[in-house]
């Protein structure tokens, strides 16, 4: 057997030493490990080709790209440097493998996902060769073997087509005006184009018309390197906009006129900016069109600049009267904040739609011009004094993380924010989880921020407790979420010890005609115990006794 050159051995050692699921190969002394992997792969290739009659090139693809399955296979074979290849071959003669397991890993599917894809009661390709033949046809066209899993995971039915059918589909796509390499990149990014495309009508035809416009009519294809990875990367960037809901067949010219967007920016940068604008709760399609129409936005720093909330509102044209109204209604949002938090700041003010529409309508450059340049602008001395005291507190890091959380949900640099900070307990992650659970229950962002400002302790409840209390309010008390605007402190009382027993007693008194006055939920729940019992006495002389015996919460084991 030919030995690998030293630099290949070194590369294999670096590569495979980083893989987490090689229980056997990692036990082999490092100086023999690359050779052992090579021997095992060669033995598996020979077995698949000579014993299972799989064409050599595809047998080799499977063996070279299924390292985790291979490691598991040979885990029971003792390692011996001179004869390891023969030992593996001998083992394979008497221990047939599940060929589908090695195949699925080899085409790029994560090893942990392979077991869920294996056909039941089938081990060998000879029992059903359709999947293998489809892979061979795609590989023959030029698809990298270890990327075929991208197709399988999204469109498994592609692999139920015959080789002839697949070749015909690929040729139809190519006839639109693409090269082999560009067809491969398109198919990997948009696997559904390889469904039974027939005469290329519907959404597939619309997509291909867009791509032809971009790559051929606007000449983007000549700016893409002639390799599969480059074409796949550029097509993935385009897919981002279709996934946002942009209509196929309608954005080809727009993408073509702004082709620099796909050449100069990574998918990661694009997605990050898209996520930023989606936080304004705008339609995803509108966000996609904003980026396509104004690609320079991708160069904006929307994370680190410091902004003045009032400055932003003035900058984007909100009238002085409306700004005064905002200052009175939402004083806790005012002051400074980071540009990264702007979407939540606007949601806290219930102005997110207004600002996004301003940005979408061509005012996006104002985002660059509205950052603070004057160190004294919108400076709050009380906030700064409290901030400095945090630095010398017992838990400065913990407190700072809570403050950062409040800024993230829209609270500005002002004294009201510091008052809220003093009453919220838990880590920033816990506070965020509780905040999100209240949002998930249907409370709007702006109303929730106002609740946090007036009653900070609403964020001191666990998500489970929050859900239980809100569900009791909605489904047993029959009250809408809007009641929390009036009485947010409802969420701060104990459900089992306070809310349930008191509400159920009042319900019983009302149903039995003993109480004719309609007490509010706040009055029922928030009244102190002595005042509550005194009120019961006024309703009916026996009511306090009934409360203590039948409704009030009793600690487990308390029979008194």
Coordinates of C-alpha atoms in Angstrom, one line a residue:
X1 CA 0.0 0.0 0.0
X2 CA 1.3 3.5 -0.9
X3 CA 2.2 5.6 2.1
X4 CA 0.8 9.2 2.4
X5 CA 3.4 11.9 2.3
X6 CA 4.3 13.4 5.6
X7 CA 2.4 16.6 5.2
X8 CA -0.8 14.6 4.4
X9 CA -0.3 12.5 7.6
X10 CA 0.1 15.8 9.5
X11 CA -3.0 17.3 8.0
X12 CA -5.1 14.1 8.9
X13 CA -3.8 14.2 12.4
X14 CA -4.8 17.8 12.9
X15 CA -8.2 17.2 11.3
X16 CA -9.3 14.1 13.0
X17 CA -7.9 15.0 16.4
X18 CA -10.5 17.7 16.5
X19 CA -13.5 15.4 15.8
X20 CA -15.4 14.5 19.0
X21 CA -16.9 11.1 18.0
X22 CA -13.9 8.9 17.2
X23 CA -13.9 6.6 20.3
X24 CA -11.6 4.1 18.6
X25 CA -9.1 6.1 16.5
X26 CA -8.3 8.5 19.4
X27 CA -7.1 5.4 21.4
X28 CA -4.4 4.7 18.8
X29 CA -1.0 6.3 19.5
X30 CA -0.8 9.6 17.6
X31 CA 2.1 8.6 15.4
X32 CA 0.0 5.7 14.0
X33 CA -3.4 7.4 13.9
X34 CA -3.3 8.8 10.4
X35 CA -2.0 5.5 9.0
X36 CA -4.7 3.6 10.9
X37 CA -7.4 5.9 9.4
X38 CA -6.0 5.5 5.9
X39 CA -5.8 1.7 6.3
X40 CA -9.4 1.4 7.6
X41 CA -10.7 3.7 4.8
X42 CA -8.8 1.6 2.2
X43 CA -10.2 -1.6 3.6
X44 CA -13.7 -0.3 3.5
X45 CA -13.3 1.0 0.0
X46 CA -12.0 -2.5 -1.1
X47 CA -14.9 -4.2 0.7
X48 CA -17.6 -1.9 -0.9
X49 CA -16.0 -2.2 -4.4
X50 CA -14.9 -5.8 -4.5
X51 CA -17.5 -7.5 -2.3
X52 CA -20.5 -5.2 -2.6
X53 CA -19.8 -4.2 -6.3
X54 CA -20.2 -0.5 -5.8
X55 CA -18.2 1.4 -8.4
X56 CA -14.8 2.2 -7.1
X57 CA -15.0 6.0 -7.2
X58 CA -18.3 6.0 -5.1
X59 CA -17.0 3.3 -2.8
X60 CA -14.0 5.6 -2.1
X61 CA -16.3 8.6 -1.6
X62 CA -18.3 6.7 1.1
X63 CA -15.2 5.4 2.8
X64 CA -13.4 8.7 2.9
X65 CA -16.3 10.7 4.2
X66 CA -17.8 8.4 6.9
X67 CA -15.2 8.7 9.6
X68 CA -17.5 8.4 12.6
X69 CA -19.3 5.3 11.3
X70 CA -15.9 3.8 10.4
X71 CA -14.6 4.5 13.9
X72 CA -17.6 2.7 15.4
X73 CA -17.1 -0.2 13.0
X74 CA -13.5 -0.9 13.9
X75 CA -13.8 -0.3 17.6
X76 CA -13.7 -4.1 18.2
X77 CA -10.6 -4.7 16.2
X78 CA -7.2 -4.7 17.9
X79 CA -4.8 -2.3 16.4
X80 CA -1.6 -3.7 14.9
X81 CA 0.4 -1.3 12.7
X82 CA 1.7 -3.9 10.1
X83 CA -1.7 -5.7 9.6
X84 CA -4.5 -3.3 10.4
X85 CA -5.7 -3.1 6.9
X86 CA -6.0 -6.9 6.6
X87 CA -7.6 -7.2 10.0
X88 CA -10.3 -4.7 9.0
X89 CA -11.0 -6.6 5.7
X90 CA -11.2 -9.9 7.5
X91 CA -13.6 -8.3 10.0
X92 CA -15.8 -7.0 7.2
X93 CA -16.1 -10.4 5.6
X94 CA -17.9 -11.8 8.6
X95 CA -19.6 -8.6 9.9
X96 CA -21.6 -6.9 7.1
X97 CA -22.2 -3.2 7.6
X98 CA -25.4 -1.1 7.2
X99 CA -24.4 0.5 4.0
X100 CA -27.0 3.2 4.3
X101 CA -25.4 4.4 7.6
X102 CA -22.0 5.0 6.0
X103 CA -23.7 6.5 2.9
X104 CA -25.7 9.1 4.8
X105 CA -22.8 10.2 6.8
X106 CA -20.6 10.4 3.7
X107 CA -22.9 12.8 1.9
X108 CA -22.6 15.3 4.7
X109 CA -25.4 14.5 7.1
X110 CA -24.4 14.9 10.8
X111 CA -23.6 11.5 12.3
X112 CA -26.1 12.2 15.1
X113 CA -28.9 12.5 12.6
X114 CA -28.1 9.4 10.5
X115 CA -30.0 6.9 12.6
X116 CA -33.3 8.8 12.0
X117 CA -32.8 8.4 8.3
X118 CA -32.0 4.7 8.0
X119 CA -34.6 2.7 6.1
X120 CA -36.3 0.0 8.2
X121 CA -35.3 -3.6 7.5
X122 CA -32.7 -2.7 4.8
X123 CA -29.0 -3.0 5.2
X124 CA -27.6 -3.3 1.7
X125 CA -27.9 -1.1 -1.4
X126 CA -28.8 -4.2 -3.3
X127 CA -32.2 -4.1 -1.5
X128 CA -32.9 -0.7 -2.8
X129 CA -30.4 1.0 -5.0
X130 CA -32.4 4.1 -5.8
X131 CA -30.7 6.4 -3.3
X132 CA -27.2 5.3 -4.4
X133 CA -28.0 5.7 -8.1
X134 CA -29.4 9.2 -7.5
X135 CA -26.3 10.2 -5.6
X136 CA -24.1 8.7 -8.3
X137 CA -25.9 10.6 -11.0
X138 CA -25.6 13.9 -9.1
X139 CA -21.9 13.2 -8.4
X140 CA -21.4 12.5 -12.1
X141 CA -22.8 15.9 -13.0
X142 CA -20.3 17.5 -10.6
X143 CA -22.0 17.8 -7.2
X144 CA -19.4 17.3 -4.4
X145 CA -20.3 14.0 -2.8
X146 CA -20.1 15.3 0.8
X147 CA -22.5 18.1 0.0
X148 CA -25.3 15.9 -1.3
X149 CA -26.7 15.7 2.2
X150 CA -27.9 19.3 1.8
X151 CA -30.2 18.1 -1.0
X152 CA -31.4 15.1 0.9
X153 CA -32.3 16.9 4.1
X154 CA -34.4 19.5 2.3
X155 CA -35.8 17.4 -0.6
X156 CA -35.4 13.7 0.1
X157 CA -37.7 12.8 -2.8
X158 CA -34.9 13.9 -5.2
X159 CA -33.2 10.7 -4.3
X160 CA -36.2 8.6 -5.3
X161 CA -35.8 9.8 -8.9
X162 CA -34.0 7.6 -11.5
X163 CA -30.6 8.7 -12.8
X164 CA -32.3 9.4 -16.2
X165 CA -34.9 11.7 -14.6
X166 CA -32.2 13.6 -12.6
X167 CA -30.0 14.1 -15.6
X168 CA -33.0 15.4 -17.5
X169 CA -33.9 17.9 -14.7
X170 CA -30.4 19.1 -14.5
X171 CA -30.2 19.6 -18.3
X172 CA -33.5 21.6 -18.2
X173 CA -32.0 24.0 -15.6
X174 CA -28.8 24.3 -17.5
X175 CA -30.7 25.2 -20.7
X176 CA -32.0 28.3 -19.0
X177 CA -28.5 29.7 -19.4
X178 CA -26.3 28.3 -16.7
X179 CA -23.0 26.4 -16.6
X180 CA -22.6 23.0 -14.7
X181 CA -21.0 24.8 -11.8
X182 CA -23.7 27.4 -11.5
X183 CA -26.4 24.8 -11.7
X184 CA -24.8 22.9 -8.8
X185 CA -24.6 26.1 -6.7
X186 CA -28.2 26.9 -7.5
X187 CA -29.4 23.4 -6.6
X188 CA -27.5 23.2 -3.3
X189 CA -29.0 26.6 -2.2
X190 CA -32.5 25.9 -3.6
X191 CA -32.9 22.1 -3.6
X192 CA -36.6 22.3 -4.6
X193 CA -35.5 23.2 -8.2
X194 CA -34.6 19.5 -8.6
X195 CA -38.2 18.3 -7.9
X196 CA -39.9 17.0 -11.0
X197 CA -39.7 20.4 -12.8
X198 CA -41.5 19.2 -16.0
X199 CA -41.7 22.3 -18.3
X200 CA -40.1 24.6 -15.7
X201 CA -43.3 26.4 -14.7
X202 CA -44.5 27.9 -11.4
X203 CA -42.2 28.9 -8.6
X204 CA -39.2 27.1 -10.0
X205 CA -39.4 28.9 -13.4
X206 CA -39.9 32.2 -11.5
X207 CA -36.8 31.6 -9.4
X208 CA -34.7 30.6 -12.4
X209 CA -35.8 33.7 -14.3
X210 CA -34.7 35.8 -11.4
X211 CA -31.3 34.0 -11.2
X212 CA -30.8 34.2 -14.9
X213 CA -31.5 38.0 -14.8
X214 CA -28.9 38.4 -12.0
X215 CA -26.2 36.1 -13.3
X216 CA -26.5 36.5 -17.0
X217 CA -28.3 39.8 -17.8
X218 CA -26.5 41.7 -15.1
X219 CA -23.3 39.7 -15.5
X220 CA -22.9 38.7 -11.9
X221 CA -21.8 35.3 -13.0
X222 CA -18.6 36.6 -14.4
X223 CA -17.7 38.0 -11.0
X224 CA -18.1 34.6 -9.2
X225 CA -15.1 32.3 -8.9
X226 CA -15.5 29.1 -11.0
X227 CA -16.0 26.7 -8.1
X228 CA -19.0 25.1 -6.4
X229 CA -18.3 26.7 -3.0
X230 CA -18.3 30.2 -4.4
X231 CA -21.5 29.6 -6.4
X232 CA -23.2 28.0 -3.4
X233 CA -22.2 30.9 -1.2
X234 CA -23.6 33.5 -3.5
X235 CA -26.8 31.6 -4.1
X236 CA -27.3 31.2 -0.3
X237 CA -27.1 34.9 0.1
X238 CA -29.9 35.3 -2.5
X239 CA -32.0 32.6 -0.8
X240 CA -32.0 34.8 2.4
X241 CA -34.3 37.2 0.6
X242 CA -36.7 34.6 -0.7
X243 CA -36.9 33.0 2.8
X244 CA -38.0 36.5 4.0
X245 CA -40.9 36.3 1.6
X246 CA -39.7 38.3 -1.4
X247 CA -41.6 37.1 -4.4
X248 CA -39.9 34.8 -6.9
X249 CA -39.9 36.3 -10.3
X250 CA -40.1 39.9 -9.0
X251 CA -36.7 40.7 -7.5
X252 CA -34.3 39.5 -10.2
X253 CA -33.7 43.0 -11.6
X254 CA -33.4 44.5 -8.1
X255 CA -30.8 42.0 -7.1
X256 CA -29.0 42.5 -10.4
X257 CA -28.8 46.3 -10.0
X258 CA -27.4 45.8 -6.5
X259 CA -25.1 42.9 -7.2
X260 CA -22.3 44.4 -5.2
X261 CA -24.4 43.4 -2.1
X262 CA -23.7 39.7 -2.9
X263 CA -20.1 40.2 -3.7
X264 CA -19.0 42.5 -0.9
X265 CA -20.9 41.3 2.1
X266 CA -21.0 37.9 3.9
X267 CA -24.2 36.1 4.6
X268 CA -23.6 36.6 8.3
X269 CA -23.5 40.4 7.9
X270 CA -26.7 40.3 5.9
X271 CA -28.5 38.1 8.3
X272 CA -27.4 40.2 11.3
X273 CA -28.7 43.4 9.7
X274 CA -31.9 41.7 8.7
X275 CA -32.5 40.5 12.2
X276 CA -31.9 44.0 13.5
X277 CA -34.7 45.5 11.4
X278 CA -37.0 42.6 12.0
X279 CA -36.9 43.5 15.7
X280 CA -39.0 46.6 14.7
X281 CA -41.7 43.9 14.1
X282 CA -41.8 44.9 10.4
X283 CA -42.9 42.5 7.8
X284 CA -40.0 40.3 6.8
X285 CA -40.6 40.9 3.1
X286 CA -40.3 44.7 3.8
X287 CA -37.0 44.2 5.6
X288 CA -35.7 42.2 2.7
X289 CA -36.7 44.8 0.2
X290 CA -35.1 47.5 2.4
X291 CA -31.8 45.8 2.3
X292 CA -32.0 45.1 -1.5
X293 CA -33.0 48.7 -2.3
X294 CA -30.5 50.2 0.1
X295 CA -27.5 47.8 0.4
X296 CA -25.3 50.6 1.9
X297 CA -27.2 49.9 5.2
X298 CA -25.0 46.8 5.5
X299 CA -22.0 49.1 6.1
X300 CA -23.7 51.0 8.9
X301 CA -22.6 50.4 12.5
X302 CA -25.9 49.7 14.2
X303 CA -24.4 48.3 17.4
X304 CA -22.0 50.5 19.2
X305 CA -23.0 54.2 18.7
X306 CA -24.7 56.0 21.6
X307 CA -27.9 57.7 20.8
X308 CA -30.2 60.2 22.5
X309 CA -33.8 58.9 22.4
X310 CA -35.3 62.4 22.1
X311 CA -32.6 63.2 19.6
X312 CA -33.6 60.3 17.4
X313 CA -37.3 61.3 17.5
X314 CA -36.5 64.9 16.6
X315 CA -34.0 63.7 13.9
X316 CA -36.7 61.6 12.2
X317 CA -39.2 64.3 12.2
X318 CA -41.5 63.7 15.2
X319 CA -43.2 67.0 16.1
X320 CA -42.4 68.9 19.3
X321 CA -45.9 68.3 20.7
X322 CA -45.7 64.6 20.2
X323 CA -42.2 64.5 21.8
X324 CA -43.6 66.4 24.8
X325 CA -46.4 63.8 25.0
X326 CA -43.8 61.0 24.8
X327 CA -41.7 62.5 27.6
X328 CA -44.7 62.6 29.9
X329 CA -46.0 59.1 29.1
X330 CA -42.7 57.2 28.8
X331 CA -40.1 59.1 31.0
X332 CA -38.3 55.8 31.8
X333 CA -37.3 55.4 28.1
X334 CA -35.7 58.8 27.8
X335 CA -32.0 59.6 28.0
X336 CA -29.2 57.8 26.3
X337 CA -29.1 54.3 25.0
X338 CA -27.1 52.2 22.4
X339 CA -28.0 52.0 18.7
X340 CA -28.2 48.2 19.2
X341 CA -31.2 48.7 21.4
X342 CA -33.1 51.1 19.1
X343 CA -35.7 48.6 17.9
X344 CA -36.7 47.8 21.5
X345 CA -36.6 51.5 22.5
X346 CA -39.1 52.2 19.7
X347 CA -41.2 49.3 20.8
X348 CA -41.2 50.6 24.3
X349 CA -42.5 53.9 23.0
X350 CA -44.9 52.1 20.6
X351 CA -43.3 53.9 17.7
X352 CA -41.5 51.0 16.1
X353 CA -43.8 51.0 13.0
X354 CA -43.5 54.7 12.6
X355 CA -39.7 54.6 12.7
X356 CA -39.3 51.6 10.4
X357 CA -41.6 53.3 7.8
X358 CA -39.4 56.4 8.0
X359 CA -36.3 54.2 7.4
X360 CA -38.0 52.3 4.6
X361 CA -39.2 55.4 2.9
X362 CA -35.7 56.6 2.2
X363 CA -34.6 58.1 5.5
X364 CA -32.2 55.3 6.4
X365 CA -29.1 57.6 6.2
X366 CA -30.4 59.4 9.2
X367 CA -29.4 56.4 11.3
X368 CA -25.7 57.3 10.6
X369 CA -26.2 61.0 11.4
X370 CA -28.1 60.8 14.6
X371 CA -25.4 59.4 17.0
X372 CA -24.3 61.5 19.8
X373 CA -21.3 63.8 19.2
X374 CA -21.8 66.2 22.1
X375 CA -20.7 64.6 25.4
X376 CA -23.2 66.6 27.3
X377 CA -26.2 65.9 25.1
X378 CA -29.0 64.2 27.0
X379 CA -26.7 63.7 30.0
X380 CA -28.5 62.6 33.2
X381 CA -26.4 63.4 36.3
X382 CA -28.6 61.4 38.7
X383 CA -28.1 58.3 36.5
X384 CA -24.4 58.9 36.3
X385 CA -24.0 59.2 40.0
X386 CA -26.0 56.0 40.6
X387 CA -23.9 54.3 37.9
X388 CA -20.7 55.2 39.6
X389 CA -22.0 53.8 42.9
X390 CA -22.6 50.5 41.2
X391 CA -18.8 50.3 40.5
X392 CA -18.1 50.3 44.3
X393 CA -21.0 48.0 45.3
X394 CA -20.7 44.4 46.5
X395 CA -21.8 42.9 43.2
X396 CA -20.9 45.3 40.4
X397 CA -20.8 42.8 37.6
X398 CA -24.2 41.2 38.5
X399 CA -25.8 44.7 38.9
X400 CA -24.3 45.9 35.6
X401 CA -25.7 42.9 33.8
X402 CA -29.1 43.7 35.1
X403 CA -28.8 47.3 34.0
X404 CA -27.7 46.2 30.5
X405 CA -30.8 44.0 30.4
X406 CA -33.0 47.1 31.2
X407 CA -31.3 49.1 28.5
X408 CA -31.9 46.2 26.0
X409 CA -35.6 46.3 26.6
X410 CA -35.7 50.0 26.1
X411 CA -35.1 51.7 29.4
X412 CA -32.8 54.7 29.0
X413 CA -30.1 56.3 31.1
X414 CA -32.3 58.1 33.7
X415 CA -33.1 58.0 37.4
X416 CA -36.3 56.0 36.9
X417 CA -34.3 53.1 35.3
X418 CA -32.1 53.1 38.4
X419 CA -35.2 52.8 40.7
X420 CA -36.4 49.8 38.7
X421 CA -32.9 48.3 38.8
X422 CA -33.1 48.3 42.6
X423 CA -36.2 46.1 42.7
X424 CA -35.6 43.5 40.0
X425 CA -33.9 40.3 41.2
X426 CA -32.1 37.5 39.3
X427 CA -29.5 37.2 36.6
X428 CA -29.9 39.1 33.3
X429 CA -30.7 35.8 31.6
X430 CA -33.4 35.0 34.1
X431 CA -34.9 38.5 33.8
X432 CA -34.9 38.1 30.0
X433 CA -36.6 34.8 30.2
X434 CA -39.3 36.2 32.5
X435 CA -39.8 39.2 30.3
X436 CA -40.1 37.0 27.2
X437 CA -42.7 34.7 29.0
X438 CA -44.9 37.7 29.6
X439 CA -44.6 38.7 25.9
X440 CA -45.5 35.2 24.9
X441 CA -48.7 35.4 27.0
X442 CA -49.8 38.3 24.7
X443 CA -48.8 41.4 26.6
X444 CA -47.6 44.0 24.2
X445 CA -44.0 45.2 24.5
X446 CA -44.9 48.8 25.3
X447 CA -47.4 47.9 28.0
X448 CA -45.0 45.4 29.5
X449 CA -42.3 48.0 29.8
X450 CA -44.7 50.3 31.5
X451 CA -45.7 47.5 33.9
X452 CA -42.0 46.9 34.7
X453 CA -41.6 50.6 35.5
X454 CA -44.6 50.9 37.8
X455 CA -44.2 47.4 39.3
X456 CA -40.7 46.1 38.8
X457 CA -41.4 43.0 40.9
X458 CA -43.4 41.5 38.1
X459 CA -40.0 40.3 36.8
X460 CA -39.2 38.5 40.0
X461 CA -41.6 35.6 39.2
X462 CA -40.5 32.4 37.5
X463 CA -41.8 31.9 33.9
X464 CA -43.9 28.9 35.1
X465 CA -45.5 31.0 37.9
X466 CA -46.2 33.8 35.4
X467 CA -48.0 31.5 33.0
X468 CA -50.1 30.0 35.8
X469 CA -51.1 33.4 37.1
X470 CA -52.0 34.8 33.7
X471 CA -53.9 31.6 32.8
X472 CA -55.9 31.9 36.1
X473 CA -56.7 35.5 35.3
X474 CA -57.8 34.8 31.8
X475 CA -59.6 31.4 32.1
X476 CA -61.0 31.2 35.7
X477 CA -61.5 34.9 36.5
X478 CA -62.6 35.6 32.9
X479 CA -60.7 38.9 32.7
X480 CA -58.7 40.1 29.7
X481 CA -54.9 40.9 29.7
X482 CA -55.8 44.6 29.7
X483 CA -56.6 44.3 33.4
X484 CA -52.9 44.0 34.1
X485 CA -52.5 47.6 32.8
X486 CA -54.6 48.7 35.7
X487 CA -53.3 46.2 38.3
X488 CA -49.9 44.8 37.3
X489 CA -49.2 43.9 40.9
X490 CA -51.7 41.0 40.5
X491 CA -48.6 39.0 39.2
X492 CA -46.8 39.6 42.4
X493 CA -49.2 37.9 44.8
X494 CA -49.0 34.2 45.6
X495 CA -51.4 32.2 43.4
X496 CA -52.1 29.3 45.7
X497 CA -52.1 31.2 49.0
X498 CA -53.7 34.4 48.1
X499 CA -55.3 34.8 44.7
X500 CA -57.1 31.5 44.3
X501 CA -58.7 31.1 47.8
X502 CA -59.8 34.8 48.0
X503 CA -61.3 34.8 44.5
X504 CA -63.1 31.5 45.0
X505 CA -64.6 32.7 48.3
X506 CA -65.9 35.9 46.8
X507 CA -67.3 33.9 43.9
X508 CA -69.0 31.5 46.4
X509 CA -70.4 34.5 48.3
X510 CA -71.8 36.1 45.2
X511 CA -73.3 32.9 43.8
X512 CA -75.1 32.3 47.1
X513 CA -76.5 35.8 47.2
X514 CA -74.5 36.8 50.3
X515 CA -72.5 39.5 48.6
X516 CA -74.2 42.0 46.3
X517 CA -71.3 44.4 45.9
X518 CA -69.0 43.9 43.0
X519 CA -65.5 44.1 44.4
X520 CA -62.6 44.6 42.0
X521 CA -59.9 42.0 41.6
X522 CA -57.4 44.5 43.1
X523 CA -59.6 44.9 46.1
X524 CA -60.0 41.2 46.6
X525 CA -56.3 40.3 46.2
X526 CA -54.4 43.3 47.5
X527 CA -56.3 44.0 50.7
X528 CA -54.3 43.1 53.8
X529 CA -55.4 40.0 55.8
X530 CA -57.0 41.9 58.7
X531 CA -58.9 44.3 56.5
X532 CA -60.0 41.4 54.3
X533 CA -61.4 39.4 57.3
X534 CA -63.1 42.6 58.6
X535 CA -64.7 43.1 55.2
X536 CA -66.0 39.5 55.3
X537 CA -67.6 40.3 58.7
X538 CA -69.5 43.2 57.2
X539 CA -70.7 41.0 54.3
X540 CA -72.0 38.3 56.6
X541 CA -71.3 37.4 60.2
X542 CA -70.4 33.8 59.4
X543 CA -68.2 34.6 56.4
X544 CA -64.9 34.8 58.3
X545 CA -65.5 31.4 59.8
X546 CA -66.3 30.0 56.4
X547 CA -63.2 31.6 55.0
X548 CA -60.9 30.0 57.6
X549 CA -62.5 26.6 57.4
X550 CA -63.2 26.1 53.7
X551 CA -61.2 28.5 51.6
X552 CA -58.1 30.0 53.2
X553 CA -54.8 28.3 52.3
X554 CA -53.6 25.7 54.8
X555 CA -50.0 24.6 55.0
X556 CA -49.6 20.9 54.3
X557 CA -50.0 18.9 57.6
X558 CA -51.8 21.8 59.3
X559 CA -55.1 20.4 60.6
X560 CA -56.0 23.3 62.8

